[in-house]
PDB file of C-alpha atoms in Angstrom:
ATOM      1  CA  MET A 294     123.233 162.330 138.047  1.00  0.00           C
ATOM      2  CA  SER A 295     123.407 164.423 141.666  1.00  0.00           C
ATOM      3  CA  ASP A 296     126.553 162.440 141.752  1.00  0.00           C
ATOM      4  CA  ALA A 297     127.901 163.306 138.498  1.00  0.00           C
ATOM      5  CA  ARG A 298     127.393 166.584 138.834  1.00  0.00           C
ATOM      6  CA  GLN A 299     129.101 166.727 141.648  1.00  0.00           C
ATOM      7  CA  LEU A 300     132.423 165.646 140.173  1.00  0.00           C
ATOM      8  CA  LEU A 301     131.763 167.935 137.526  1.00  0.00           C
ATOM      9  CA  GLY A 302     131.489 170.580 139.524  1.00  0.00           C
ATOM     10  CA  ILE A 303     128.267 171.728 137.825  1.00  0.00           C
ATOM     11  CA  LYS A 304     124.658 173.220 138.828  1.00  0.00           C
ATOM     12  CA  GLY A 305     122.439 170.373 141.114  1.00  0.00           C
ATOM     13  CA  ALA A 306     125.656 168.472 142.417  1.00  0.00           C
ATOM     14  CA  ALA A 307     125.194 166.079 145.587  1.00  0.00           C
ATOM     15  CA  GLU A 308     126.740 166.777 148.710  1.00  0.00           C
ATOM     16  CA  THR A 309     129.815 165.008 149.718  1.00  0.00           C
ATOM     17  CA  LYS A 310     131.993 165.214 152.715  1.00  0.00           C
ATOM     18  CA  SER A 311     135.567 163.731 150.686  1.00  0.00           C
ATOM     19  CA  ILE A 312     137.952 167.077 150.536  1.00  0.00           C
ATOM     20  CA  TRP A 313     139.277 165.549 146.963  1.00  0.00           C
ATOM     21  CA  LYS A 314     135.988 165.236 145.652  1.00  0.00           C
ATOM     22  CA  LEU A 315     134.847 169.050 146.894  1.00  0.00           C
ATOM     23  CA  ARG A 316     139.121 169.977 145.164  1.00  0.00           C
ATOM     24  CA  LEU A 317     137.531 168.258 142.207  1.00  0.00           C
ATOM     25  CA  GLN A 318     134.118 170.148 142.677  1.00  0.00           C
ATOM     26  CA  LEU A 319     135.629 173.892 142.677  1.00  0.00           C
ATOM     27  CA  MET A 320     138.338 172.660 139.823  1.00  0.00           C
ATOM     28  CA  LYS A 321     134.967 172.037 137.855  1.00  0.00           C
ATOM     29  CA  PRO A 322     135.843 169.265 134.918  1.00  0.00           C
ATOM     30  CA  ILE A 323     133.273 170.732 133.239  1.00  0.00           C
ATOM     31  CA  THR A 324     134.709 173.389 131.895  1.00  0.00           C
ATOM     32  CA  TRP A 325     138.184 172.127 130.711  1.00  0.00           C
ATOM     33  CA  ILE A 326     137.088 170.368 127.519  1.00  0.00           C
ATOM     34  CA  PRO A 327     137.062 173.486 125.567  1.00  0.00           C
ATOM     35  CA  LEU A 328     140.472 174.297 126.594  1.00  0.00           C
ATOM     36  CA  LEU A 329     141.792 170.554 125.739  1.00  0.00           C
ATOM     37  CA  TRP A 330     139.971 170.720 122.641  1.00  0.00           C
ATOM     38  CA  GLY A 331     141.906 174.315 122.466  1.00  0.00           C
ATOM     39  CA  VAL A 332     145.092 173.190 122.349  1.00  0.00           C
ATOM     40  CA  ILE A 333     144.577 170.694 119.948  1.00  0.00           C
ATOM     41  CA  CYS A 334     143.274 173.540 117.541  1.00  0.00           C
ATOM     42  CA  GLY A 335     146.399 175.035 118.135  1.00  0.00           C
ATOM     43  CA  ALA A 336     148.526 172.216 117.406  1.00  0.00           C
ATOM     44  CA  ALA A 337     146.786 171.805 114.418  1.00  0.00           C
ATOM     45  CA  ALA A 338     146.985 175.015 112.991  1.00  0.00           C
ATOM     46  CA  SER A 339     150.616 175.079 113.488  1.00  0.00           C
ATOM     47  CA  GLY A 340     151.009 172.677 110.578  1.00  0.00           C
ATOM     48  CA  HIS A 341     153.945 171.036 112.344  1.00  0.00           C
ATOM     49  CA  TYR A 342     152.392 168.868 114.411  1.00  0.00           C
ATOM     50  CA  GLN A 343     153.268 164.833 114.032  1.00  0.00           C
ATOM     51  CA  TRP A 344     152.042 162.031 115.585  1.00  0.00           C
ATOM     52  CA  ARG A 345     155.078 160.532 117.164  1.00  0.00           C
ATOM     53  CA  LEU A 346     155.369 159.867 120.596  1.00  0.00           C
ATOM     54  CA  ALA A 347     157.311 163.069 121.632  1.00  0.00           C
ATOM     55  CA  ASP A 348     154.286 165.439 120.230  1.00  0.00           C
ATOM     56  CA  VAL A 349     151.524 163.142 121.887  1.00  0.00           C
ATOM     57  CA  LEU A 350     153.169 163.547 125.246  1.00  0.00           C
ATOM     58  CA  ALA A 351     153.669 167.509 124.697  1.00  0.00           C
ATOM     59  CA  ALA A 352     150.564 167.960 123.951  1.00  0.00           C
ATOM     60  CA  PHE A 353     149.268 165.829 126.891  1.00  0.00           C
ATOM     61  CA  ALA A 354     151.261 168.302 129.242  1.00  0.00           C
ATOM     62  CA  CYS A 355     150.418 171.087 127.563  1.00  0.00           C
ATOM     63  CA  MET A 356     146.491 170.053 128.102  1.00  0.00           C
ATOM     64  CA  VAL A 357     147.241 169.239 131.671  1.00  0.00           C
ATOM     65  CA  MET A 358     148.412 172.486 131.933  1.00  0.00           C
ATOM     66  CA  SER A 359     145.543 174.279 130.235  1.00  0.00           C
ATOM     67  CA  GLY A 360     142.677 172.466 131.701  1.00  0.00           C
ATOM     68  CA  PRO A 361     143.170 170.364 134.959  1.00  0.00           C
ATOM     69  CA  LEU A 362     145.798 173.180 136.555  1.00  0.00           C
ATOM     70  CA  LEU A 363     145.172 176.769 135.102  1.00  0.00           C
ATOM     71  CA  ALA A 364     141.631 176.370 134.310  1.00  0.00           C
ATOM     72  CA  GLY A 365     141.342 174.354 137.907  1.00  0.00           C
ATOM     73  CA  PHE A 366     143.039 177.335 139.640  1.00  0.00           C
ATOM     74  CA  THR A 367     140.555 179.789 137.386  1.00  0.00           C
ATOM     75  CA  GLN A 368     137.635 178.220 138.717  1.00  0.00           C
ATOM     76  CA  THR A 369     138.585 177.575 141.708  1.00  0.00           C
ATOM     77  CA  ILE A 370     139.915 181.567 142.592  1.00  0.00           C
ATOM     78  CA  ASN A 371     136.563 182.761 141.251  1.00  0.00           C
ATOM     79  CA  ASP A 372     134.493 180.067 143.692  1.00  0.00           C
ATOM     80  CA  TYR A 373     136.763 182.105 146.631  1.00  0.00           C
ATOM     81  CA  TYR A 374     136.005 185.764 145.493  1.00  0.00           C
ATOM     82  CA  ASP A 375     132.325 184.622 144.206  1.00  0.00           C
ATOM     83  CA  ARG A 376     131.515 183.122 147.708  1.00  0.00           C
ATOM     84  CA  GLU A 377     128.443 186.106 148.680  1.00  0.00           C
ATOM     85  CA  ILE A 378     127.167 185.464 145.466  1.00  0.00           C
ATOM     86  CA  ASP A 379     127.140 181.377 145.900  1.00  0.00           C
ATOM     87  CA  ALA A 380     125.401 181.876 149.133  1.00  0.00           C
ATOM     88  CA  ILE A 381     122.183 183.370 147.129  1.00  0.00           C
ATOM     89  CA  ASN A 382     122.551 181.239 143.926  1.00  0.00           C
ATOM     90  CA  GLU A 383     124.372 177.984 145.022  1.00  0.00           C
ATOM     91  CA  PRO A 384     124.364 177.373 148.976  1.00  0.00           C
ATOM     92  CA  ASN A 385     125.538 173.741 148.256  1.00  0.00           C
ATOM     93  CA  ARG A 386     128.633 174.887 146.481  1.00  0.00           C
ATOM     94  CA  PRO A 387     131.673 173.708 148.358  1.00  0.00           C
ATOM     95  CA  ILE A 388     133.114 177.016 150.004  1.00  0.00           C
ATOM     96  CA  PRO A 389     129.196 178.809 151.024  1.00  0.00           C
ATOM     97  CA  SER A 390     128.224 175.267 152.425  1.00  0.00           C
ATOM     98  CA  GLY A 391     131.186 175.455 154.805  1.00  0.00           C
ATOM     99  CA  ALA A 392     132.004 172.406 153.672  1.00  0.00           C
ATOM    100  CA  ILE A 393     136.082 173.346 152.772  1.00  0.00           C
ATOM    101  CA  PRO A 394     137.569 175.451 155.023  1.00  0.00           C
ATOM    102  CA  LEU A 395     138.753 178.868 152.929  1.00  0.00           C
ATOM    103  CA  ILE A 396     142.748 178.188 154.040  1.00  0.00           C
ATOM    104  CA  GLN A 397     142.255 174.953 151.996  1.00  0.00           C
ATOM    105  CA  VAL A 398     140.801 176.628 149.466  1.00  0.00           C
ATOM    106  CA  LYS A 399     143.894 179.304 149.196  1.00  0.00           C
ATOM    107  CA  LEU A 400     146.549 176.682 149.180  1.00  0.00           C
ATOM    108  CA  GLN A 401     144.323 174.845 146.384  1.00  0.00           C
ATOM    109  CA  ILE A 402     144.542 177.960 144.594  1.00  0.00           C
ATOM    110  CA  TRP A 403     148.619 178.527 144.688  1.00  0.00           C
ATOM    111  CA  VAL A 404     149.494 174.292 144.043  1.00  0.00           C
ATOM    112  CA  LEU A 405     147.679 174.515 140.726  1.00  0.00           C
ATOM    113  CA  LEU A 406     148.589 177.687 139.889  1.00  0.00           C
ATOM    114  CA  ILE A 407     152.749 177.418 140.645  1.00  0.00           C
ATOM    115  CA  GLY A 408     151.571 173.604 139.105  1.00  0.00           C
ATOM    116  CA  GLY A 409     150.473 175.348 135.386  1.00  0.00           C
ATOM    117  CA  LEU A 410     153.439 177.703 135.613  1.00  0.00           C
ATOM    118  CA  LEU A 411     155.930 174.778 135.842  1.00  0.00           C
ATOM    119  CA  VAL A 412     154.925 172.968 133.533  1.00  0.00           C
ATOM    120  CA  ALA A 413     154.521 175.833 130.891  1.00  0.00           C
ATOM    121  CA  TYR A 414     158.583 176.457 131.588  1.00  0.00           C
ATOM    122  CA  GLY A 415     159.037 172.296 130.837  1.00  0.00           C
ATOM    123  CA  LEU A 416     157.383 173.088 127.308  1.00  0.00           C
ATOM    124  CA  ASP A 417     159.123 176.075 126.327  1.00  0.00           C
ATOM    125  CA  ILE A 418     162.432 173.834 127.449  1.00  0.00           C
ATOM    126  CA  TRP A 419     160.847 170.848 125.600  1.00  0.00           C
ATOM    127  CA  ALA A 420     160.535 172.995 122.596  1.00  0.00           C
ATOM    128  CA  GLU A 421     163.870 174.694 122.878  1.00  0.00           C
ATOM    129  CA  HIS A 422     161.565 178.306 122.818  1.00  0.00           C
ATOM    130  CA  LYS A 423     164.578 181.137 123.222  1.00  0.00           C
ATOM    131  CA  THR A 424     161.951 183.194 124.154  1.00  0.00           C
ATOM    132  CA  PRO A 425     159.463 181.219 126.905  1.00  0.00           C
ATOM    133  CA  SER A 426     156.553 182.065 125.025  1.00  0.00           C
ATOM    134  CA  VAL A 427     153.871 179.140 126.457  1.00  0.00           C
ATOM    135  CA  LEU A 428     155.562 180.353 129.976  1.00  0.00           C
ATOM    136  CA  LEU A 429     154.172 183.986 129.535  1.00  0.00           C
ATOM    137  CA  LEU A 430     150.907 182.904 127.598  1.00  0.00           C
ATOM    138  CA  ALA A 431     150.282 180.982 130.844  1.00  0.00           C
ATOM    139  CA  LEU A 432     151.259 184.342 133.227  1.00  0.00           C
ATOM    140  CA  GLY A 433     149.008 186.291 131.029  1.00  0.00           C
ATOM    141  CA  GLY A 434     146.013 183.931 131.611  1.00  0.00           C
ATOM    142  CA  SER A 435     146.502 183.652 134.602  1.00  0.00           C
ATOM    143  CA  PHE A 436     146.255 187.651 135.498  1.00  0.00           C
ATOM    144  CA  VAL A 437     143.340 187.560 133.568  1.00  0.00           C
ATOM    145  CA  SER A 438     142.316 185.067 135.526  1.00  0.00           C
ATOM    146  CA  TYR A 439     142.979 187.004 138.539  1.00  0.00           C
ATOM    147  CA  ILE A 440     141.464 190.127 137.234  1.00  0.00           C
ATOM    148  CA  TYR A 441     138.012 188.729 135.819  1.00  0.00           C
ATOM    149  CA  SER A 442     137.245 187.202 139.418  1.00  0.00           C
ATOM    150  CA  ALA A 443     138.946 189.398 142.130  1.00  0.00           C
ATOM    151  CA  PRO A 444     138.637 193.240 143.143  1.00  0.00           C
ATOM    152  CA  PRO A 445     139.361 195.766 142.389  1.00  0.00           C
ATOM    153  CA  LEU A 446     138.983 195.293 138.410  1.00  0.00           C
ATOM    154  CA  LYS A 447     136.972 192.449 138.963  1.00  0.00           C
ATOM    155  CA  LEU A 448     135.805 191.615 134.956  1.00  0.00           C
ATOM    156  CA  LYS A 449     133.002 190.115 135.694  1.00  0.00           C
ATOM    157  CA  GLN A 450     131.525 192.719 137.256  1.00  0.00           C
ATOM    158  CA  ASN A 451     131.103 193.851 133.389  1.00  0.00           C
ATOM    159  CA  GLY A 452     129.146 191.811 131.035  1.00  0.00           C
ATOM    160  CA  TRP A 453     130.818 192.604 128.385  1.00  0.00           C
ATOM    161  CA  LEU A 454     134.440 192.965 129.412  1.00  0.00           C
ATOM    162  CA  GLY A 455     134.506 189.767 131.868  1.00  0.00           C
ATOM    163  CA  ASN A 456     132.317 187.577 129.108  1.00  0.00           C
ATOM    164  CA  TYR A 457     134.855 188.206 126.305  1.00  0.00           C
ATOM    165  CA  ALA A 458     137.331 187.664 128.854  1.00  0.00           C
ATOM    166  CA  LEU A 459     136.036 184.337 129.548  1.00  0.00           C
ATOM    167  CA  GLY A 460     135.818 183.755 125.779  1.00  0.00           C
ATOM    168  CA  ALA A 461     139.340 184.410 124.924  1.00  0.00           C
ATOM    169  CA  SER A 462     140.376 182.329 127.488  1.00  0.00           C
ATOM    170  CA  TYR A 463     138.593 179.318 126.512  1.00  0.00           C
ATOM    171  CA  ILE A 464     139.053 179.508 122.707  1.00  0.00           C
ATOM    172  CA  ALA A 465     141.951 181.694 122.100  1.00  0.00           C
ATOM    173  CA  LEU A 466     144.238 181.086 125.276  1.00  0.00           C
ATOM    174  CA  PRO A 467     144.708 177.888 124.476  1.00  0.00           C
ATOM    175  CA  TRP A 468     145.233 177.939 120.955  1.00  0.00           C
ATOM    176  CA  TRP A 469     147.974 180.124 120.810  1.00  0.00           C
ATOM    177  CA  ALA A 470     149.220 177.377 123.856  1.00  0.00           C
ATOM    178  CA  GLY A 471     149.320 174.822 121.097  1.00  0.00           C
ATOM    179  CA  GLN A 472     150.290 176.412 118.317  1.00  0.00           C
ATOM    180  CA  ALA A 473     152.870 178.116 120.371  1.00  0.00           C
ATOM    181  CA  LEU A 474     154.531 174.947 120.800  1.00  0.00           C
ATOM    182  CA  PHE A 475     154.282 172.986 117.959  1.00  0.00           C
ATOM    183  CA  GLY A 476     155.362 175.941 115.589  1.00  0.00           C
ATOM    184  CA  GLN A 477     155.188 179.891 115.148  1.00  0.00           C
ATOM    185  CA  LEU A 478     151.783 181.850 116.957  1.00  0.00           C
ATOM    186  CA  THR A 479     151.792 184.399 113.967  1.00  0.00           C
ATOM    187  CA  TRP A 480     149.849 188.146 114.789  1.00  0.00           C
ATOM    188  CA  THR A 481     147.323 186.965 112.065  1.00  0.00           C
ATOM    189  CA  THR A 482     146.175 183.641 113.540  1.00  0.00           C
ATOM    190  CA  ALA A 483     145.999 184.926 116.885  1.00  0.00           C
ATOM    191  CA  PHE A 484     143.964 188.415 115.455  1.00  0.00           C
ATOM    192  CA  LEU A 485     141.851 185.678 114.092  1.00  0.00           C
ATOM    193  CA  THR A 486     141.170 183.520 117.416  1.00  0.00           C
ATOM    194  CA  LEU A 487     140.403 186.843 119.304  1.00  0.00           C
ATOM    195  CA  ALA A 488     138.098 187.023 116.913  1.00  0.00           C
ATOM    196  CA  TYR A 489     136.341 183.370 117.064  1.00  0.00           C
ATOM    197  CA  SER A 490     136.663 184.462 121.029  1.00  0.00           C
ATOM    198  CA  LEU A 491     133.613 186.493 120.058  1.00  0.00           C
ATOM    199  CA  ALA A 492     131.815 183.146 119.886  1.00  0.00           C
ATOM    200  CA  GLY A 493     133.032 182.290 123.140  1.00  0.00           C
ATOM    201  CA  LEU A 494     131.424 185.569 124.342  1.00  0.00           C
ATOM    202  CA  GLY A 495     128.348 184.118 123.194  1.00  0.00           C
ATOM    203  CA  ILE A 496     128.835 181.251 125.058  1.00  0.00           C
ATOM    204  CA  ALA A 497     129.829 182.279 128.752  1.00  0.00           C
ATOM    205  CA  ILE A 498     126.895 184.289 128.434  1.00  0.00           C
ATOM    206  CA  ILE A 499     124.966 181.208 129.119  1.00  0.00           C
ATOM    207  CA  ASN A 500     126.636 181.016 132.127  1.00  0.00           C
ATOM    208  CA  ASP A 501     125.547 183.584 133.666  1.00  0.00           C
ATOM    209  CA  PHE A 502     121.831 182.869 133.100  1.00  0.00           C
ATOM    210  CA  LYS A 503     121.823 180.516 136.249  1.00  0.00           C
ATOM    211  CA  SER A 504     123.274 183.563 138.585  1.00  0.00           C
ATOM    212  CA  VAL A 505     120.919 186.091 137.532  1.00  0.00           C
ATOM    213  CA  GLU A 506     119.717 186.505 141.034  1.00  0.00           C
ATOM    214  CA  GLY A 507     123.082 186.638 142.813  1.00  0.00           C
ATOM    215  CA  ASP A 508     124.268 189.159 140.017  1.00  0.00           C
ATOM    216  CA  ARG A 509     121.107 191.374 140.570  1.00  0.00           C
ATOM    217  CA  ALA A 510     121.241 191.357 144.285  1.00  0.00           C
ATOM    218  CA  LEU A 511     124.888 192.608 144.709  1.00  0.00           C
ATOM    219  CA  GLY A 512     124.875 194.721 141.709  1.00  0.00           C
ATOM    220  CA  LEU A 513     127.026 192.536 138.808  1.00  0.00           C
ATOM    221  CA  GLN A 514     125.760 194.034 135.308  1.00  0.00           C
ATOM    222  CA  SER A 515     125.846 189.920 133.748  1.00  0.00           C
ATOM    223  CA  LEU A 516     123.689 190.704 130.673  1.00  0.00           C
ATOM    224  CA  PRO A 517     121.608 188.973 131.622  1.00  0.00           C
ATOM    225  CA  VAL A 518     120.426 191.194 134.471  1.00  0.00           C
ATOM    226  CA  VAL A 519     121.159 194.266 132.196  1.00  0.00           C
ATOM    227  CA  PHE A 520     119.183 193.425 129.332  1.00  0.00           C
ATOM    228  CA  GLY A 521     117.025 190.803 130.356  1.00  0.00           C
ATOM    229  CA  ILE A 522     116.725 186.832 129.762  1.00  0.00           C
ATOM    230  CA  LYS A 523     115.004 186.763 126.510  1.00  0.00           C
ATOM    231  CA  ASN A 524     117.481 189.574 125.119  1.00  0.00           C
ATOM    232  CA  ALA A 525     120.256 188.321 126.459  1.00  0.00           C
ATOM    233  CA  SER A 526     119.592 185.070 125.119  1.00  0.00           C
ATOM    234  CA  TRP A 527     119.251 186.657 121.609  1.00  0.00           C
ATOM    235  CA  ILE A 528     122.639 188.476 121.970  1.00  0.00           C
ATOM    236  CA  SER A 529     124.258 184.827 122.889  1.00  0.00           C
ATOM    237  CA  ALA A 530     122.990 183.460 119.682  1.00  0.00           C
ATOM    238  CA  GLY A 531     124.140 185.660 117.901  1.00  0.00           C
ATOM    239  CA  MET A 532     127.455 186.522 119.121  1.00  0.00           C
ATOM    240  CA  ILE A 533     127.735 182.759 118.510  1.00  0.00           C
ATOM    241  CA  ASP A 534     126.573 182.705 114.744  1.00  0.00           C
ATOM    242  CA  ILE A 535     127.731 185.571 113.620  1.00  0.00           C
ATOM    243  CA  PHE A 536     131.436 185.259 114.294  1.00  0.00           C
ATOM    244  CA  GLN A 537     131.395 181.645 113.326  1.00  0.00           C
ATOM    245  CA  LEU A 538     130.103 183.080 109.998  1.00  0.00           C
ATOM    246  CA  ALA A 539     132.964 185.482 109.973  1.00  0.00           C
ATOM    247  CA  MET A 540     135.588 182.515 109.951  1.00  0.00           C
ATOM    248  CA  VAL A 541     133.250 180.961 106.828  1.00  0.00           C
ATOM    249  CA  GLY A 542     134.471 184.371 105.534  1.00  0.00           C
ATOM    250  CA  VAL A 543     137.826 183.709 105.794  1.00  0.00           C
ATOM    251  CA  LEU A 544     138.651 180.294 105.121  1.00  0.00           C
ATOM    252  CA  ILE A 545     137.226 181.079 101.203  1.00  0.00           C
ATOM    253  CA  LEU A 546     139.251 184.077 101.337  1.00  0.00           C
ATOM    254  CA  ILE A 547     142.096 182.331 102.310  1.00  0.00           C
ATOM    255  CA  GLY A 548     141.032 179.365  99.427  1.00  0.00           C
ATOM    256  CA  GLN A 549     139.767 176.649 101.757  1.00  0.00           C
ATOM    257  CA  HIS A 550     136.384 176.196 100.430  1.00  0.00           C
ATOM    258  CA  LEU A 551     135.550 172.772 101.329  1.00  0.00           C
ATOM    259  CA  ALA A 552     136.306 173.852 105.263  1.00  0.00           C
ATOM    260  CA  SER A 553     134.539 176.943 105.246  1.00  0.00           C
ATOM    261  CA  VAL A 554     131.509 174.278 103.469  1.00  0.00           C
ATOM    262  CA  ILE A 555     131.702 172.044 106.338  1.00  0.00           C
ATOM    263  CA  LEU A 556     131.652 174.601 108.709  1.00  0.00           C
ATOM    264  CA  ILE A 557     128.088 176.068 107.782  1.00  0.00           C
ATOM    265  CA  LEU A 558     127.361 172.656 108.159  1.00  0.00           C
ATOM    266  CA  LEU A 559     128.414 172.740 111.583  1.00  0.00           C
ATOM    267  CA  ILE A 560     127.093 175.755 112.408  1.00  0.00           C
ATOM    268  CA  ILE A 561     123.603 174.817 111.225  1.00  0.00           C
ATOM    269  CA  PRO A 562     122.642 172.282 113.813  1.00  0.00           C
ATOM    270  CA  GLN A 563     123.582 174.859 116.787  1.00  0.00           C
ATOM    271  CA  ILE A 564     121.378 177.653 114.872  1.00  0.00           C
ATOM    272  CA  THR A 565     118.431 174.691 115.404  1.00  0.00           C
ATOM    273  CA  PHE A 566     119.170 174.183 118.908  1.00  0.00           C
ATOM    274  CA  GLN A 567     118.974 177.765 119.785  1.00  0.00           C
ATOM    275  CA  ASP A 568     115.800 177.409 118.334  1.00  0.00           C
ATOM    276  CA  ILE A 569     114.439 174.418 120.548  1.00  0.00           C
ATOM    277  CA  TRP A 570     116.111 175.320 123.952  1.00  0.00           C
ATOM    278  CA  LEU A 571     118.591 178.433 123.912  1.00  0.00           C
ATOM    279  CA  LEU A 572     115.415 181.053 122.571  1.00  0.00           C
ATOM    280  CA  ARG A 573     112.631 179.587 124.389  1.00  0.00           C
ATOM    281  CA  ASP A 574     113.948 178.980 128.075  1.00  0.00           C
ATOM    282  CA  PRO A 575     117.881 179.502 128.942  1.00  0.00           C
ATOM    283  CA  LEU A 576     117.178 179.110 132.434  1.00  0.00           C
ATOM    284  CA  ALA A 577     115.632 175.613 132.021  1.00  0.00           C
ATOM    285  CA  PHE A 578     117.379 174.536 129.065  1.00  0.00           C
ATOM    286  CA  ASP A 579     120.815 175.770 129.436  1.00  0.00           C
ATOM    287  CA  VAL A 580     122.402 172.386 130.201  1.00  0.00           C
ATOM    288  CA  LYS A 581     121.061 170.778 127.040  1.00  0.00           C
ATOM    289  CA  TYR A 582     121.519 173.529 124.840  1.00  0.00           C
ATOM    290  CA  GLN A 583     125.412 173.767 125.412  1.00  0.00           C
ATOM    291  CA  ALA A 584     125.271 169.517 125.878  1.00  0.00           C
ATOM    292  CA  SER A 585     123.363 169.300 122.089  1.00  0.00           C
ATOM    293  CA  ALA A 586     124.870 172.338 120.487  1.00  0.00           C
ATOM    294  CA  GLN A 587     128.512 172.780 121.813  1.00  0.00           C
ATOM    295  CA  PRO A 588     130.203 169.549 119.746  1.00  0.00           C
ATOM    296  CA  PHE A 589     129.296 171.309 116.659  1.00  0.00           C
ATOM    297  CA  LEU A 590     131.088 174.444 117.559  1.00  0.00           C
ATOM    298  CA  ILE A 591     134.421 172.836 118.519  1.00  0.00           C
ATOM    299  CA  LEU A 592     134.354 170.257 115.586  1.00  0.00           C
ATOM    300  CA  GLY A 593     134.177 174.171 114.118  1.00  0.00           C
ATOM    301  CA  MET A 594     136.988 175.197 115.353  1.00  0.00           C
ATOM    302  CA  LEU A 595     138.967 172.262 114.328  1.00  0.00           C
ATOM    303  CA  VAL A 596     137.918 172.199 111.134  1.00  0.00           C
ATOM    304  CA  THR A 597     138.926 176.089 110.963  1.00  0.00           C
ATOM    305  CA  ALA A 598     141.951 175.437 112.616  1.00  0.00           C
ATOM    306  CA  LEU A 599     143.254 172.626 110.260  1.00  0.00           C
ATOM    307  CA  ALA A 600     142.457 174.750 107.607  1.00  0.00           C
ATOM    308  CA  ILE A 601     144.689 177.579 108.857  1.00  0.00           C
ATOM    309  CA  GLY A 602     147.233 175.211 109.005  1.00  0.00           C
ATOM    310  CA  HIS A 603     147.155 174.358 105.644  1.00  0.00           C
ATOM    311  CA  SER A 604     147.041 177.560 104.859  1.00  0.00           C
ATOM    312  CA  PRO A 605     149.834 180.700 103.597  1.00  0.00           C
ATOM    313  CA  LEU A 606     148.361 182.266 107.326  1.00  0.00           C
ATOM    314  CA  THR A 607     150.969 180.335 109.463  1.00  0.00           C
ATOM    315  CA  GLN A 608     153.734 182.174 107.640  1.00  0.00           C
ATOM    316  CA  LEU A 609     152.194 185.407 107.918  1.00  0.00           C
ATOM    317  CA  LEU A 610     153.706 187.652 111.191  1.00  0.00           C
TER     318      LEU A 610
END
């Protein structure tokens, strides 16, 4: 299990001297999953995705851009600027342990960023966009990633701003990329995905539980530090549930009643797992909770996206 954790980039990983395993650990592949799924949701919400080879390859390229390249860039640059915190919380991480030189980390940051932007530009050429919308989204997301981790702004110093930036990056941005690639990204759906990202804020809070000690020592105002572990777990659960239920209301308003019922059925297990894992001991059970509950959340995202793709919202600017 420790070897698997090492490759996925999660806490409790085994130590390794392989430079490629260390690079992969910095990129935290476990964090790519919601971005890959977000692209799928955006393609579904566009209403124009077709199961043909060209569309499948374009979607795959968009997922590579969003996950391994730009999410990998985000995680690597975050580890670079968090090396002092990680020296307290996770001293066996590649950078604080000295397993990988900083010059190698900087090189990885630039390679991933430039690679992601090049793929984005290629997708705009494929889609024959007059305005390079996918490239602009990639640039915007990369900028948010930078100010999230790097001083002087370092959004993660503020629990609300940092977690919302993270939630929007993991839900809204890949959704927008997928929708812009295959259809038209409208202001209406952009607003709805930003609202959905408030559920992502709740998920982002869970990632802060493992870093409480280091955040407190270095003065970072994460929500578990500000409100305490117990209260932060309730805030997390509330954000996740309330804004998914808000999407149920939206689906009812646009006449997608079957989708609204399915979404409710997918929210119920999440609330159950919150009671079993998250609200009882988020420090001990954060990984178990996410493994149990998140599949239902991302399935709910796809249900919502498919419903939007078959509604008048795809035409509203």
